[in-house]
Amino acid sequence: MAQTAARSADAPVPGDGYVQSFARGLGVIRSFSAEAPEQTLSSVAERSGLTRAGARRILLTLQTLGYVESDGKLFRLTPRILELGMAYLSSMPLWHLAGPVMERLSEQLGESCSAAVLDGTDIVYVMRVHTHQILSVNLGVGSRLPAFCTSMGRVLLAGLDDGSVRERLNASERQPRTRHTLTDVPALMTEVHKARRQGWALVDQELEDGLISMAVAVRDASGRAVAALNVSGHASRHSATQMRRLMLPALQAAAMDISQLLQGQVRRGDGR
């Protein structure tokens, strides 16, 4: 419940411009997940908080538009749904520019590299370059993880004022993922302040046992953190100290390269 509230913390309160039917349609789309890739009508209605009749109307509309298919009993999303996510990625020049830089960084360090943005209490992955399967779940573009226990999350939280950081941390479901996970808000605020002060964050086995992750912010021309770039490795290959010593300079250089490319793209788009 807290996580749902957190995701909508930055959203405007519904008013005259709020289209309830559109919001319900998005709720039906979001009801599908890795845990529920195929659903009955009853399941969709339950997971989206709608009546069966309401869920049926929306599913049939999505099916007519080609975003959902059904065998008569089970409903599933079609690949066409990717158009919705690609509209975001294609509208952001950063992701056209970041790919080659991230691929070079991953090849140079021999570790996986990711980019993410902040959305409420979560980070959302917008690019991934895999070298090793280091998490028990396979993350891809669009995957979400809690910001409080991830290096990219802490770097992005560091770009907010303390009041906003504390609000998001309080709204997070701060369940421990491992015995190392920090869940106490004051302790997490200390880590966010540290990330703000030093310009990077390192999370040592707080998200998953064995996983060490280090992140740096990608910034726009005003210096605002618009995304985070990270490298992740396994403790069996490198300790946290070794990752910081061997990989941080290359990660910082890559983040700077992407920031400069983004700023140059924006200037060209403005005609300057």
XYZ file of C-alpha atoms in Angstrom:
272
model
C 0.000 0.000 0.000
C 2.812 2.393 0.897
C 4.573 1.756 -2.386
C 1.416 2.448 -4.384
C 0.925 5.711 -2.550
C 4.562 6.626 -3.107
C 4.399 6.125 -6.831
C 1.551 8.582 -7.017
C 3.074 11.059 -4.567
C 4.178 13.369 -7.348
C 0.982 12.969 -9.366
C -1.639 15.734 -9.347
C -4.818 15.198 -7.378
C -7.559 14.126 -9.817
C -9.654 17.091 -10.911
C -11.728 18.238 -13.845
C -9.035 17.093 -16.282
C -8.845 13.573 -14.897
C -10.121 10.953 -17.353
C -11.125 8.013 -15.193
C -11.676 5.579 -18.051
C -8.162 6.227 -19.364
C -6.709 5.686 -15.879
C -8.623 2.412 -15.617
C -7.246 1.302 -18.977
C -3.705 1.902 -17.771
C -4.529 -0.030 -14.616
C -5.575 -3.023 -16.716
C -2.306 -2.876 -18.675
C -0.298 -2.667 -15.446
C -2.119 -5.688 -14.027
C -0.027 -7.876 -16.359
C 3.448 -8.706 -15.071
C 6.096 -11.411 -14.985
C 4.047 -13.064 -12.242
C 0.820 -12.741 -14.244
C 1.636 -12.752 -17.990
C -1.688 -14.444 -18.781
C -4.871 -13.725 -16.899
C -8.530 -14.593 -16.857
C -11.088 -11.802 -16.895
C -11.678 -12.315 -13.175
C -7.953 -12.012 -12.437
C -7.640 -8.783 -14.429
C -10.652 -7.333 -12.630
C -9.243 -8.268 -9.218
C -5.703 -7.032 -9.893
C -6.873 -3.732 -11.406
C -9.625 -3.096 -8.855
C -12.419 -3.083 -11.436
C -15.697 -4.885 -11.859
C -15.735 -7.780 -14.318
C -17.894 -5.730 -16.685
C -15.519 -2.777 -16.540
C -12.432 -4.938 -17.027
C -14.100 -6.734 -19.940
C -14.866 -3.491 -21.775
C -11.285 -2.305 -21.415
C -9.793 -5.656 -22.434
C -11.976 -5.818 -25.531
C -10.966 -2.263 -26.435
C -7.276 -3.134 -26.023
C -7.826 -6.287 -28.052
C -9.453 -4.299 -30.871
C -6.455 -1.931 -30.865
C -4.027 -4.858 -30.985
C -2.494 -4.427 -27.524
C -4.116 -7.537 -26.022
C -4.908 -10.981 -27.400
C -7.030 -13.814 -26.042
C -7.646 -17.495 -26.632
C -11.190 -17.091 -25.364
C -10.263 -17.663 -21.728
C -6.871 -16.123 -21.036
C -5.773 -12.612 -21.949
C -2.181 -11.564 -22.595
C -0.380 -8.450 -23.813
C 0.941 -8.422 -27.381
C 4.339 -7.093 -28.518
C 2.517 -4.001 -29.759
C 2.362 -2.795 -26.148
C 6.076 -2.031 -26.482
C 5.097 0.949 -28.636
C 3.979 2.724 -25.478
C 7.335 2.333 -23.762
C 9.285 3.045 -26.930
C 7.469 6.363 -27.250
C 9.190 7.449 -24.031
C 12.598 6.107 -25.019
C 12.465 7.612 -28.512
C 11.428 10.988 -27.122
C 14.495 11.132 -24.866
C 17.733 11.828 -26.768
C 19.759 10.487 -23.854
C 19.002 6.852 -24.624
C 20.058 7.117 -28.273
C 23.385 8.493 -27.102
C 24.067 6.377 -24.040
C 24.086 2.942 -25.688
C 27.534 2.998 -27.322
C 29.111 4.577 -24.227
C 27.590 1.926 -21.981
C 28.682 -0.895 -24.273
C 32.270 0.398 -24.238
C 32.197 0.739 -20.451
C 30.839 -2.778 -19.973
C 33.459 -4.213 -22.326
C 36.235 -2.258 -20.613
C 35.272 -3.362 -17.093
C 33.862 -6.799 -17.900
C 30.765 -6.082 -15.800
C 27.111 -5.318 -16.466
C 26.103 -1.690 -16.962
C 22.682 -0.069 -16.539
C 20.950 3.285 -16.691
C 17.822 4.220 -14.754
C 15.563 7.127 -13.886
C 13.700 7.872 -10.656
C 9.942 7.329 -10.512
C 8.405 7.886 -7.084
C 10.075 5.469 -4.677
C 11.463 3.280 -7.478
C 14.111 3.375 -10.134
C 13.076 2.315 -13.630
C 15.630 0.740 -15.948
C 15.889 2.460 -19.329
C 19.018 0.703 -20.664
C 20.895 -2.483 -19.813
C 24.129 -4.016 -21.079
C 24.576 -7.545 -19.705
C 27.806 -9.431 -19.232
C 26.893 -11.689 -16.303
C 23.610 -12.782 -14.770
C 24.250 -11.282 -11.335
C 20.709 -10.974 -10.023
C 18.294 -13.787 -9.292
C 15.760 -11.940 -11.475
C 16.514 -10.928 -15.028
C 16.112 -7.165 -15.287
C 15.355 -5.418 -18.557
C 14.142 -2.069 -19.817
C 11.102 -1.052 -17.786
C 12.023 -3.142 -14.725
C 11.591 -1.436 -11.372
C 13.570 -1.714 -8.146
C 13.286 0.199 -4.871
C 15.400 3.334 -4.838
C 16.342 3.122 -1.149
C 18.542 0.022 -1.466
C 20.075 0.561 -4.933
C 23.097 2.613 -5.924
C 21.259 4.337 -8.771
C 18.378 5.107 -6.441
C 20.608 6.750 -3.861
C 22.411 8.832 -6.492
C 19.086 10.030 -7.887
C 17.632 10.692 -4.433
C 20.746 12.764 -3.731
C 19.609 15.144 -6.471
C 16.458 16.023 -4.496
C 16.091 18.280 -1.470
C 16.093 16.600 1.929
C 12.351 17.029 2.421
C 11.567 15.204 -0.810
C 14.089 12.461 -0.016
C 12.624 11.898 3.434
C 9.088 11.834 2.021
C 9.995 9.153 -0.513
C 11.886 7.072 2.010
C 8.982 7.196 4.458
C 6.621 6.127 1.678
C 8.830 3.211 0.595
C 8.222 -0.378 1.612
C 11.622 -0.670 3.234
C 11.697 -4.437 3.602
C 15.202 -5.877 4.097
C 16.413 -7.763 1.039
C 19.496 -9.166 2.789
C 21.057 -8.958 6.235
C 22.998 -5.918 4.949
C 19.987 -3.869 3.823
C 19.617 -0.484 5.493
C 15.968 0.247 6.271
C 16.204 2.967 8.925
C 15.344 6.382 7.466
C 18.056 8.324 9.365
C 20.696 5.809 8.220
C 19.437 6.035 4.646
C 19.483 9.838 4.799
C 23.135 9.586 5.838
C 23.869 7.452 2.761
C 22.019 9.880 0.486
C 23.983 12.794 1.957
C 27.179 10.836 1.377
C 26.209 10.207 -2.265
C 25.420 13.914 -2.692
C 28.722 14.945 -1.175
C 31.001 12.550 -3.064
C 29.023 12.403 -6.321
C 28.593 8.628 -6.420
C 27.083 5.772 -4.433
C 28.123 2.210 -3.732
C 25.719 -0.408 -2.392
C 27.338 -3.565 -1.052
C 24.983 -6.565 -0.995
C 21.941 -4.637 0.235
C 19.730 -5.552 -2.724
C 20.857 -9.158 -3.083
C 23.569 -11.295 -1.500
C 26.760 -11.120 -3.533
C 25.679 -8.094 -5.616
C 27.797 -4.946 -5.439
C 26.659 -1.919 -7.416
C 28.169 1.525 -7.965
C 26.423 4.495 -9.611
C 27.081 8.038 -10.839
C 24.541 10.643 -11.955
C 24.016 11.716 -15.555
C 23.346 15.469 -15.564
C 21.729 17.973 -17.891
C 23.110 21.423 -18.711
C 21.748 22.872 -15.462
C 23.510 20.196 -13.411
C 20.296 18.375 -12.559
C 20.559 14.593 -12.212
C 18.288 13.233 -14.953
C 19.422 9.618 -14.792
C 21.967 7.351 -13.145
C 24.585 5.081 -14.666
C 25.916 2.072 -12.830
C 28.144 -0.948 -13.009
C 27.311 -4.084 -11.055
C 29.505 -7.015 -10.157
C 29.605 -10.039 -7.902
C 31.498 -10.118 -4.623
C 33.170 -13.332 -5.724
C 35.022 -11.366 -8.430
C 35.632 -7.985 -6.788
C 35.259 -6.553 -3.310
C 33.558 -3.195 -2.815
C 36.986 -1.611 -2.252
C 38.342 -3.099 -5.471
C 35.322 -1.953 -7.471
C 35.700 1.583 -6.180
C 39.415 1.648 -6.917
C 39.349 -0.093 -10.301
C 36.011 0.923 -11.786
C 34.893 4.269 -10.367
C 37.100 6.442 -12.619
C 35.831 4.700 -15.761
C 32.217 4.943 -14.562
C 32.594 8.645 -13.820
C 34.154 9.249 -17.233
C 31.317 7.400 -18.986
C 28.672 9.359 -17.068
C 30.436 12.585 -18.023
C 30.547 11.523 -21.678
C 26.817 10.799 -21.700
C 26.078 14.077 -19.894
C 28.080 16.036 -22.454
C 26.428 14.221 -25.348
C 23.017 14.949 -23.870
C 23.804 18.601 -23.362
C 25.125 18.888 -26.919
C 21.978 17.209 -28.269
C 19.763 19.637 -26.349
C 21.713 22.651 -27.600
C 21.404 21.472 -31.203
C 17.693 20.895 -30.670
C 17.337 24.467 -29.409
C 19.153 25.754 -32.471
C 22.141 27.011 -30.534
